[in-house]
Amino acid sequence: MSAMSDLSDNLSFISPPIALEDIPQPRCLSLGVMASGSGSNFAAIARAIKEGNLNGEVKLVIYNNPDAGVKQRAMDHGVPHRLLNHRDYASREALDQDIVEHFRQAGVEWVIMAGWMRIVTPVLLDAFSRRVLNIHPSLLPSFRGVRAVEQALAAGVKVSGCTVHYAEATVDSGPIVAQAVVPILPHDTGETLHQRIQVQEHRLFPLAIALAAQPSP
């Protein structure tokens, strides 16, 4: 890793500025994870649980691509997993209804969209009202939608990052739970910036889950 990358890591920060171990977590959270790709955010959540930093249990991982790496990660962590290939469904609503049924059967309380590359519908959002969290690789509300990292580079902004928010029907909207800021370096590419954002995603997501599960004042 270069000295410039080290500097970037030192300048990255999470807001709100609170450590995961300082958040009260009196009850175990029953989590259902949705992922389409490698599953690195799922793995970060699973590690936080295993290390005792997040009081939760992943009841089920649902993935929509047969070759998604998250399947192997779920197997490595001993977590039940299920392929629901979106290509087998006539509509987004039909897929979401099947997801809801599988999560309910597994006893899931919170739905964690950890790199789920499909637009969700009110079928899922209403079934788990205010209990669906999504992560996005930008500082929302900036750079919504696909290729958010490339959007940030094209805009010439000096910082980017990632956001965990409550999912709503409008893509990449919903109240923000927590964000991590990542400086953009002069020679960043989409790949290098995305790699550094992912480092912060893995720190941010377990923290945001614990924050979201706090009882309302």
PDB file of N, CA and C in Angstrom, residues 1-67:
ATOM      1  N   MET A   1       0.848  -1.202   0.000  1.00  0.00           N
ATOM      2  CA  MET A   1       0.000   0.000   0.000  1.00  0.00           C
ATOM      3  C   MET A   1       0.875   1.240   0.000  1.00  0.00           C
ATOM      4  N   SER A   2       0.547   2.233  -0.802  1.00  0.00           N
ATOM      5  CA  SER A   2       1.354   3.433  -0.919  1.00  0.00           C
ATOM      6  C   SER A   2       1.158   4.356   0.269  1.00  0.00           C
ATOM      7  N   ALA A   3       2.133   5.296   0.425  1.00  0.00           N
ATOM      8  CA  ALA A   3       2.008   6.285   1.491  1.00  0.00           C
ATOM      9  C   ALA A   3       0.763   7.134   1.298  1.00  0.00           C
ATOM     10  N   MET A   4       0.419   7.415   0.029  1.00  0.00           N
ATOM     11  CA  MET A   4      -0.785   8.210  -0.255  1.00  0.00           C
ATOM     12  C   MET A   4      -2.043   7.480   0.182  1.00  0.00           C
ATOM     13  N   SER A   5      -2.091   6.156  -0.032  1.00  0.00           N
ATOM     14  CA  SER A   5      -3.239   5.369   0.405  1.00  0.00           C
ATOM     15  C   SER A   5      -3.324   5.339   1.917  1.00  0.00           C
ATOM     16  N   ASP A   6      -2.156   5.226   2.589  1.00  0.00           N
ATOM     17  CA  ASP A   6      -2.144   5.268   4.051  1.00  0.00           C
ATOM     18  C   ASP A   6      -2.726   6.576   4.558  1.00  0.00           C
ATOM     19  N   LEU A   7      -2.352   7.684   3.894  1.00  0.00           N
ATOM     20  CA  LEU A   7      -2.872   8.987   4.283  1.00  0.00           C
ATOM     21  C   LEU A   7      -4.377   9.035   4.104  1.00  0.00           C
ATOM     22  N   SER A   8      -4.865   8.480   2.993  1.00  0.00           N
ATOM     23  CA  SER A   8      -6.304   8.470   2.749  1.00  0.00           C
ATOM     24  C   SER A   8      -7.038   7.708   3.834  1.00  0.00           C
ATOM     25  N   ASP A   9      -6.500   6.547   4.226  1.00  0.00           N
ATOM     26  CA  ASP A   9      -7.142   5.762   5.278  1.00  0.00           C
ATOM     27  C   ASP A   9      -7.189   6.546   6.585  1.00  0.00           C
ATOM     28  N   ASN A  10      -6.125   7.286   6.876  1.00  0.00           N
ATOM     29  CA  ASN A  10      -6.081   8.064   8.112  1.00  0.00           C
ATOM     30  C   ASN A  10      -7.078   9.210   8.088  1.00  0.00           C
ATOM     31  N   LEU A  11      -7.388   9.724   6.882  1.00  0.00           N
ATOM     32  CA  LEU A  11      -8.317  10.832   6.768  1.00  0.00           C
ATOM     33  C   LEU A  11      -9.767  10.383   6.638  1.00  0.00           C
ATOM     34  N   SER A  12     -10.000   9.094   6.416  1.00  0.00           N
ATOM     35  CA  SER A  12     -11.367   8.574   6.353  1.00  0.00           C
ATOM     36  C   SER A  12     -11.979   8.598   7.737  1.00  0.00           C
ATOM     37  N   PHE A  13     -13.273   8.847   7.798  1.00  0.00           N
ATOM     38  CA  PHE A  13     -13.932   8.835   9.099  1.00  0.00           C
ATOM     39  C   PHE A  13     -15.394   8.480   8.945  1.00  0.00           C
ATOM     40  N   ILE A  14     -15.973   8.014  10.058  1.00  0.00           N
ATOM     41  CA  ILE A  14     -17.366   7.583  10.100  1.00  0.00           C
ATOM     42  C   ILE A  14     -18.182   8.566  10.932  1.00  0.00           C
ATOM     43  N   SER A  15     -19.382   8.840  10.478  1.00  0.00           N
ATOM     44  CA  SER A  15     -20.317   9.676  11.225  1.00  0.00           C
ATOM     45  C   SER A  15     -21.653   8.946  11.341  1.00  0.00           C
ATOM     46  N   PRO A  16     -22.250   8.875  12.540  1.00  0.00           N
ATOM     47  CA  PRO A  16     -21.832   9.512  13.783  1.00  0.00           C
ATOM     48  C   PRO A  16     -20.574   8.873  14.367  1.00  0.00           C
ATOM     49  N   PRO A  17     -19.767   9.667  15.089  1.00  0.00           N
ATOM     50  CA  PRO A  17     -18.482   9.192  15.608  1.00  0.00           C
ATOM     51  C   PRO A  17     -18.645   8.395  16.893  1.00  0.00           C
ATOM     52  N   ILE A  18     -19.073   7.162  16.742  1.00  0.00           N
ATOM     53  CA  ILE A  18     -19.278   6.296  17.903  1.00  0.00           C
ATOM     54  C   ILE A  18     -18.741   4.910  17.571  1.00  0.00           C
ATOM     55  N   ALA A  19     -18.157   4.266  18.559  1.00  0.00           N
ATOM     56  CA  ALA A  19     -17.620   2.925  18.364  1.00  0.00           C
ATOM     57  C   ALA A  19     -18.727   1.895  18.533  1.00  0.00           C
ATOM     58  N   LEU A  20     -18.633   0.815  17.772  1.00  0.00           N
ATOM     59  CA  LEU A  20     -19.650  -0.231  17.837  1.00  0.00           C
ATOM     60  C   LEU A  20     -19.808  -0.772  19.248  1.00  0.00           C
ATOM     61  N   GLU A  21     -18.677  -0.947  19.940  1.00  0.00           N
ATOM     62  CA  GLU A  21     -18.736  -1.515  21.291  1.00  0.00           C
ATOM     63  C   GLU A  21     -19.376  -0.568  22.303  1.00  0.00           C
ATOM     64  N   ASP A  22     -19.550   0.694  21.947  1.00  0.00           N
ATOM     65  CA  ASP A  22     -20.176   1.664  22.857  1.00  0.00           C
ATOM     66  C   ASP A  22     -21.681   1.784  22.650  1.00  0.00           C
ATOM     67  N   ILE A  23     -22.242   1.032  21.701  1.00  0.00           N
ATOM     68  CA  ILE A  23     -23.681   1.083  21.427  1.00  0.00           C
ATOM     69  C   ILE A  23     -24.378  -0.007  22.237  1.00  0.00           C
ATOM     70  N   PRO A  24     -25.369   0.327  23.055  1.00  0.00           N
ATOM     71  CA  PRO A  24     -26.086  -0.710  23.810  1.00  0.00           C
ATOM     72  C   PRO A  24     -26.759  -1.709  22.864  1.00  0.00           C
ATOM     73  N   GLN A  25     -26.551  -2.992  23.131  1.00  0.00           N
ATOM     74  CA  GLN A  25     -27.141  -4.038  22.289  1.00  0.00           C
ATOM     75  C   GLN A  25     -27.713  -5.137  23.193  1.00  0.00           C
ATOM     76  N   PRO A  26     -28.820  -4.850  23.857  1.00  0.00           N
ATOM     77  CA  PRO A  26     -29.340  -5.781  24.857  1.00  0.00           C
ATOM     78  C   PRO A  26     -29.970  -7.046  24.282  1.00  0.00           C
ATOM     79  N   ARG A  27     -30.410  -7.016  23.005  1.00  0.00           N
ATOM     80  CA  ARG A  27     -31.079  -8.182  22.451  1.00  0.00           C
ATOM     81  C   ARG A  27     -30.441  -8.593  21.136  1.00  0.00           C
ATOM     82  N   CYS A  28     -30.487  -9.891  20.887  1.00  0.00           N
ATOM     83  CA  CYS A  28     -29.904 -10.440  19.671  1.00  0.00           C
ATOM     84  C   CYS A  28     -30.806 -10.144  18.475  1.00  0.00           C
ATOM     85  N   LEU A  29     -30.246  -9.578  17.426  1.00  0.00           N
ATOM     86  CA  LEU A  29     -30.998  -9.227  16.227  1.00  0.00           C
ATOM     87  C   LEU A  29     -31.012 -10.400  15.260  1.00  0.00           C
ATOM     88  N   SER A  30     -32.172 -10.705  14.724  1.00  0.00           N
ATOM     89  CA  SER A  30     -32.318 -11.761  13.720  1.00  0.00           C
ATOM     90  C   SER A  30     -32.255 -11.117  12.342  1.00  0.00           C
ATOM     91  N   LEU A  31     -31.182 -11.405  11.620  1.00  0.00           N
ATOM     92  CA  LEU A  31     -30.892 -10.717  10.367  1.00  0.00           C
ATOM     93  C   LEU A  31     -31.097 -11.633   9.166  1.00  0.00           C
ATOM     94  N   GLY A  32     -31.608 -11.050   8.096  1.00  0.00           N
ATOM     95  CA  GLY A  32     -31.653 -11.714   6.804  1.00  0.00           C
ATOM     96  C   GLY A  32     -30.867 -10.881   5.821  1.00  0.00           C
ATOM     97  N   VAL A  33     -29.920 -11.492   5.137  1.00  0.00           N
ATOM     98  CA  VAL A  33     -29.031 -10.765   4.228  1.00  0.00           C
ATOM     99  C   VAL A  33     -29.397 -11.073   2.785  1.00  0.00           C
ATOM    100  N   MET A  34     -29.393 -10.022   1.946  1.00  0.00           N
ATOM    101  CA  MET A  34     -29.610 -10.156   0.517  1.00  0.00           C
ATOM    102  C   MET A  34     -28.347  -9.678  -0.190  1.00  0.00           C
ATOM    103  N   ALA A  35     -27.803 -10.496  -1.091  1.00  0.00           N
ATOM    104  CA  ALA A  35     -26.576 -10.126  -1.789  1.00  0.00           C
ATOM    105  C   ALA A  35     -26.580 -10.694  -3.192  1.00  0.00           C
ATOM    106  N   SER A  36     -25.913  -9.984  -4.090  1.00  0.00           N
ATOM    107  CA  SER A  36     -25.849 -10.405  -5.490  1.00  0.00           C
ATOM    108  C   SER A  36     -24.440 -10.775  -5.934  1.00  0.00           C
ATOM    109  N   GLY A  37     -23.421 -10.382  -5.167  1.00  0.00           N
ATOM    110  CA  GLY A  37     -22.054 -10.537  -5.623  1.00  0.00           C
ATOM    111  C   GLY A  37     -21.173 -11.315  -4.671  1.00  0.00           C
ATOM    112  N   SER A  38     -20.006 -10.742  -4.378  1.00  0.00           N
ATOM    113  CA  SER A  38     -18.982 -11.463  -3.617  1.00  0.00           C
ATOM    114  C   SER A  38     -19.364 -11.687  -2.164  1.00  0.00           C
ATOM    115  N   GLY A  39     -20.193 -10.815  -1.612  1.00  0.00           N
ATOM    116  CA  GLY A  39     -20.619 -10.990  -0.229  1.00  0.00           C
ATOM    117  C   GLY A  39     -19.637 -10.478   0.797  1.00  0.00           C
ATOM    118  N   SER A  40     -18.774  -9.522   0.422  1.00  0.00           N
ATOM    119  CA  SER A  40     -17.786  -9.036   1.387  1.00  0.00           C
ATOM    120  C   SER A  40     -18.446  -8.293   2.547  1.00  0.00           C
ATOM    121  N   ASN A  41     -19.535  -7.592   2.298  1.00  0.00           N
ATOM    122  CA  ASN A  41     -20.222  -6.922   3.401  1.00  0.00           C
ATOM    123  C   ASN A  41     -20.914  -7.928   4.317  1.00  0.00           C
ATOM    124  N   PHE A  42     -21.481  -8.991   3.734  1.00  0.00           N
ATOM    125  CA  PHE A  42     -22.018 -10.057   4.580  1.00  0.00           C
ATOM    126  C   PHE A  42     -20.925 -10.617   5.473  1.00  0.00           C
ATOM    127  N   ALA A  43     -19.740 -10.871   4.898  1.00  0.00           N
ATOM    128  CA  ALA A  43     -18.645 -11.433   5.681  1.00  0.00           C
ATOM    129  C   ALA A  43     -18.237 -10.505   6.812  1.00  0.00           C
ATOM    130  N   ALA A  44     -18.239  -9.190   6.556  1.00  0.00           N
ATOM    131  CA  ALA A  44     -17.895  -8.229   7.599  1.00  0.00           C
ATOM    132  C   ALA A  44     -18.910  -8.271   8.734  1.00  0.00           C
ATOM    133  N   ILE A  45     -20.182  -8.404   8.395  1.00  0.00           N
ATOM    134  CA  ILE A  45     -21.229  -8.504   9.416  1.00  0.00           C
ATOM    135  C   ILE A  45     -21.074  -9.802  10.194  1.00  0.00           C
ATOM    136  N   ALA A  46     -20.820 -10.898   9.497  1.00  0.00           N
ATOM    137  CA  ALA A  46     -20.643 -12.191  10.157  1.00  0.00           C
ATOM    138  C   ALA A  46     -19.447 -12.170  11.102  1.00  0.00           C
ATOM    139  N   ARG A  47     -18.359 -11.518  10.693  1.00  0.00           N
ATOM    140  CA  ARG A  47     -17.180 -11.409  11.564  1.00  0.00           C
ATOM    141  C   ARG A  47     -17.498 -10.588  12.809  1.00  0.00           C
ATOM    142  N   ALA A  48     -18.223  -9.488  12.620  1.00  0.00           N
ATOM    143  CA  ALA A  48     -18.574  -8.645  13.771  1.00  0.00           C
ATOM    144  C   ALA A  48     -19.407  -9.430  14.783  1.00  0.00           C
ATOM    145  N   ILE A  49     -20.283 -10.292  14.286  1.00  0.00           N
ATOM    146  CA  ILE A  49     -21.082 -11.134  15.181  1.00  0.00           C
ATOM    147  C   ILE A  49     -20.199 -12.159  15.873  1.00  0.00           C
ATOM    148  N   LYS A  50     -19.345 -12.830  15.107  1.00  0.00           N
ATOM    149  CA  LYS A  50     -18.473 -13.866  15.662  1.00  0.00           C
ATOM    150  C   LYS A  50     -17.537 -13.308  16.722  1.00  0.00           C
ATOM    151  N   GLU A  51     -17.058 -12.089  16.499  1.00  0.00           N
ATOM    152  CA  GLU A  51     -16.124 -11.471  17.441  1.00  0.00           C
ATOM    153  C   GLU A  51     -16.822 -10.831  18.631  1.00  0.00           C
ATOM    154  N   GLY A  52     -18.148 -10.891  18.667  1.00  0.00           N
ATOM    155  CA  GLY A  52     -18.902 -10.376  19.796  1.00  0.00           C
ATOM    156  C   GLY A  52     -19.134  -8.881  19.771  1.00  0.00           C
ATOM    157  N   ASN A  53     -18.887  -8.245  18.634  1.00  0.00           N
ATOM    158  CA  ASN A  53     -19.076  -6.798  18.535  1.00  0.00           C
ATOM    159  C   ASN A  53     -20.480  -6.407  18.088  1.00  0.00           C
ATOM    160  N   LEU A  54     -21.174  -7.314  17.419  1.00  0.00           N
ATOM    161  CA  LEU A  54     -22.558  -7.079  17.009  1.00  0.00           C
ATOM    162  C   LEU A  54     -23.412  -8.206  17.561  1.00  0.00           C
ATOM    163  N   ASN A  55     -24.428  -7.842  18.339  1.00  0.00           N
ATOM    164  CA  ASN A  55     -25.302  -8.833  18.954  1.00  0.00           C
ATOM    165  C   ASN A  55     -26.386  -9.223  17.955  1.00  0.00           C
ATOM    166  N   GLY A  56     -26.090 -10.220  17.155  1.00  0.00           N
ATOM    167  CA  GLY A  56     -27.035 -10.623  16.126  1.00  0.00           C
ATOM    168  C   GLY A  56     -26.754 -12.016  15.615  1.00  0.00           C
ATOM    169  N   GLU A  57     -27.633 -12.487  14.758  1.00  0.00           N
ATOM    170  CA  GLU A  57     -27.473 -13.775  14.093  1.00  0.00           C
ATOM    171  C   GLU A  57     -28.047 -13.651  12.682  1.00  0.00           C
ATOM    172  N   VAL A  58     -27.250 -14.053  11.702  1.00  0.00           N
ATOM    173  CA  VAL A  58     -27.757 -14.077  10.330  1.00  0.00           C
ATOM    174  C   VAL A  58     -28.514 -15.384  10.148  1.00  0.00           C
ATOM    175  N   LYS A  59     -29.820 -15.265  10.016  1.00  0.00           N
ATOM    176  CA  LYS A  59     -30.684 -16.437   9.908  1.00  0.00           C
ATOM    177  C   LYS A  59     -30.667 -17.043   8.510  1.00  0.00           C
ATOM    178  N   LEU A  60     -30.499 -16.179   7.485  1.00  0.00           N
ATOM    179  CA  LEU A  60     -30.568 -16.661   6.109  1.00  0.00           C
ATOM    180  C   LEU A  60     -29.915 -15.641   5.189  1.00  0.00           C
ATOM    181  N   VAL A  61     -29.149 -16.149   4.222  1.00  0.00           N
ATOM    182  CA  VAL A  61     -28.624 -15.336   3.127  1.00  0.00           C
ATOM    183  C   VAL A  61     -29.371 -15.712   1.855  1.00  0.00           C
ATOM    184  N   ILE A  62     -29.934 -14.714   1.189  1.00  0.00           N
ATOM    185  CA  ILE A  62     -30.587 -14.924  -0.100  1.00  0.00           C
ATOM    186  C   ILE A  62     -29.741 -14.249  -1.171  1.00  0.00           C
ATOM    187  N   TYR A  63     -29.468 -14.977  -2.248  1.00  0.00           N
ATOM    188  CA  TYR A  63     -28.706 -14.420  -3.354  1.00  0.00           C
ATOM    189  C   TYR A  63     -29.430 -14.726  -4.657  1.00  0.00           C
ATOM    190  N   ASN A  64     -29.219 -13.884  -5.659  1.00  0.00           N
ATOM    191  CA  ASN A  64     -30.007 -13.990  -6.888  1.00  0.00           C
ATOM    192  C   ASN A  64     -29.195 -14.412  -8.104  1.00  0.00           C
ATOM    193  N   ASN A  65     -27.881 -14.517  -7.957  1.00  0.00           N
ATOM    194  CA  ASN A  65     -27.027 -14.956  -9.053  1.00  0.00           C
ATOM    195  C   ASN A  65     -26.403 -16.299  -8.710  1.00  0.00           C
ATOM    196  N   PRO A  66     -26.565 -17.314  -9.541  1.00  0.00           N
ATOM    197  CA  PRO A  66     -26.059 -18.657  -9.217  1.00  0.00           C
ATOM    198  C   PRO A  66     -24.570 -18.691  -8.902  1.00  0.00           C
ATOM    199  N   ASP A  67     -23.779 -17.806  -9.511  1.00  0.00           N
ATOM    200  CA  ASP A  67     -22.332 -17.816  -9.311  1.00  0.00           C
ATOM    201  C   ASP A  67     -21.868 -16.796  -8.277  1.00  0.00           C
TER     202      ASP A  67
END
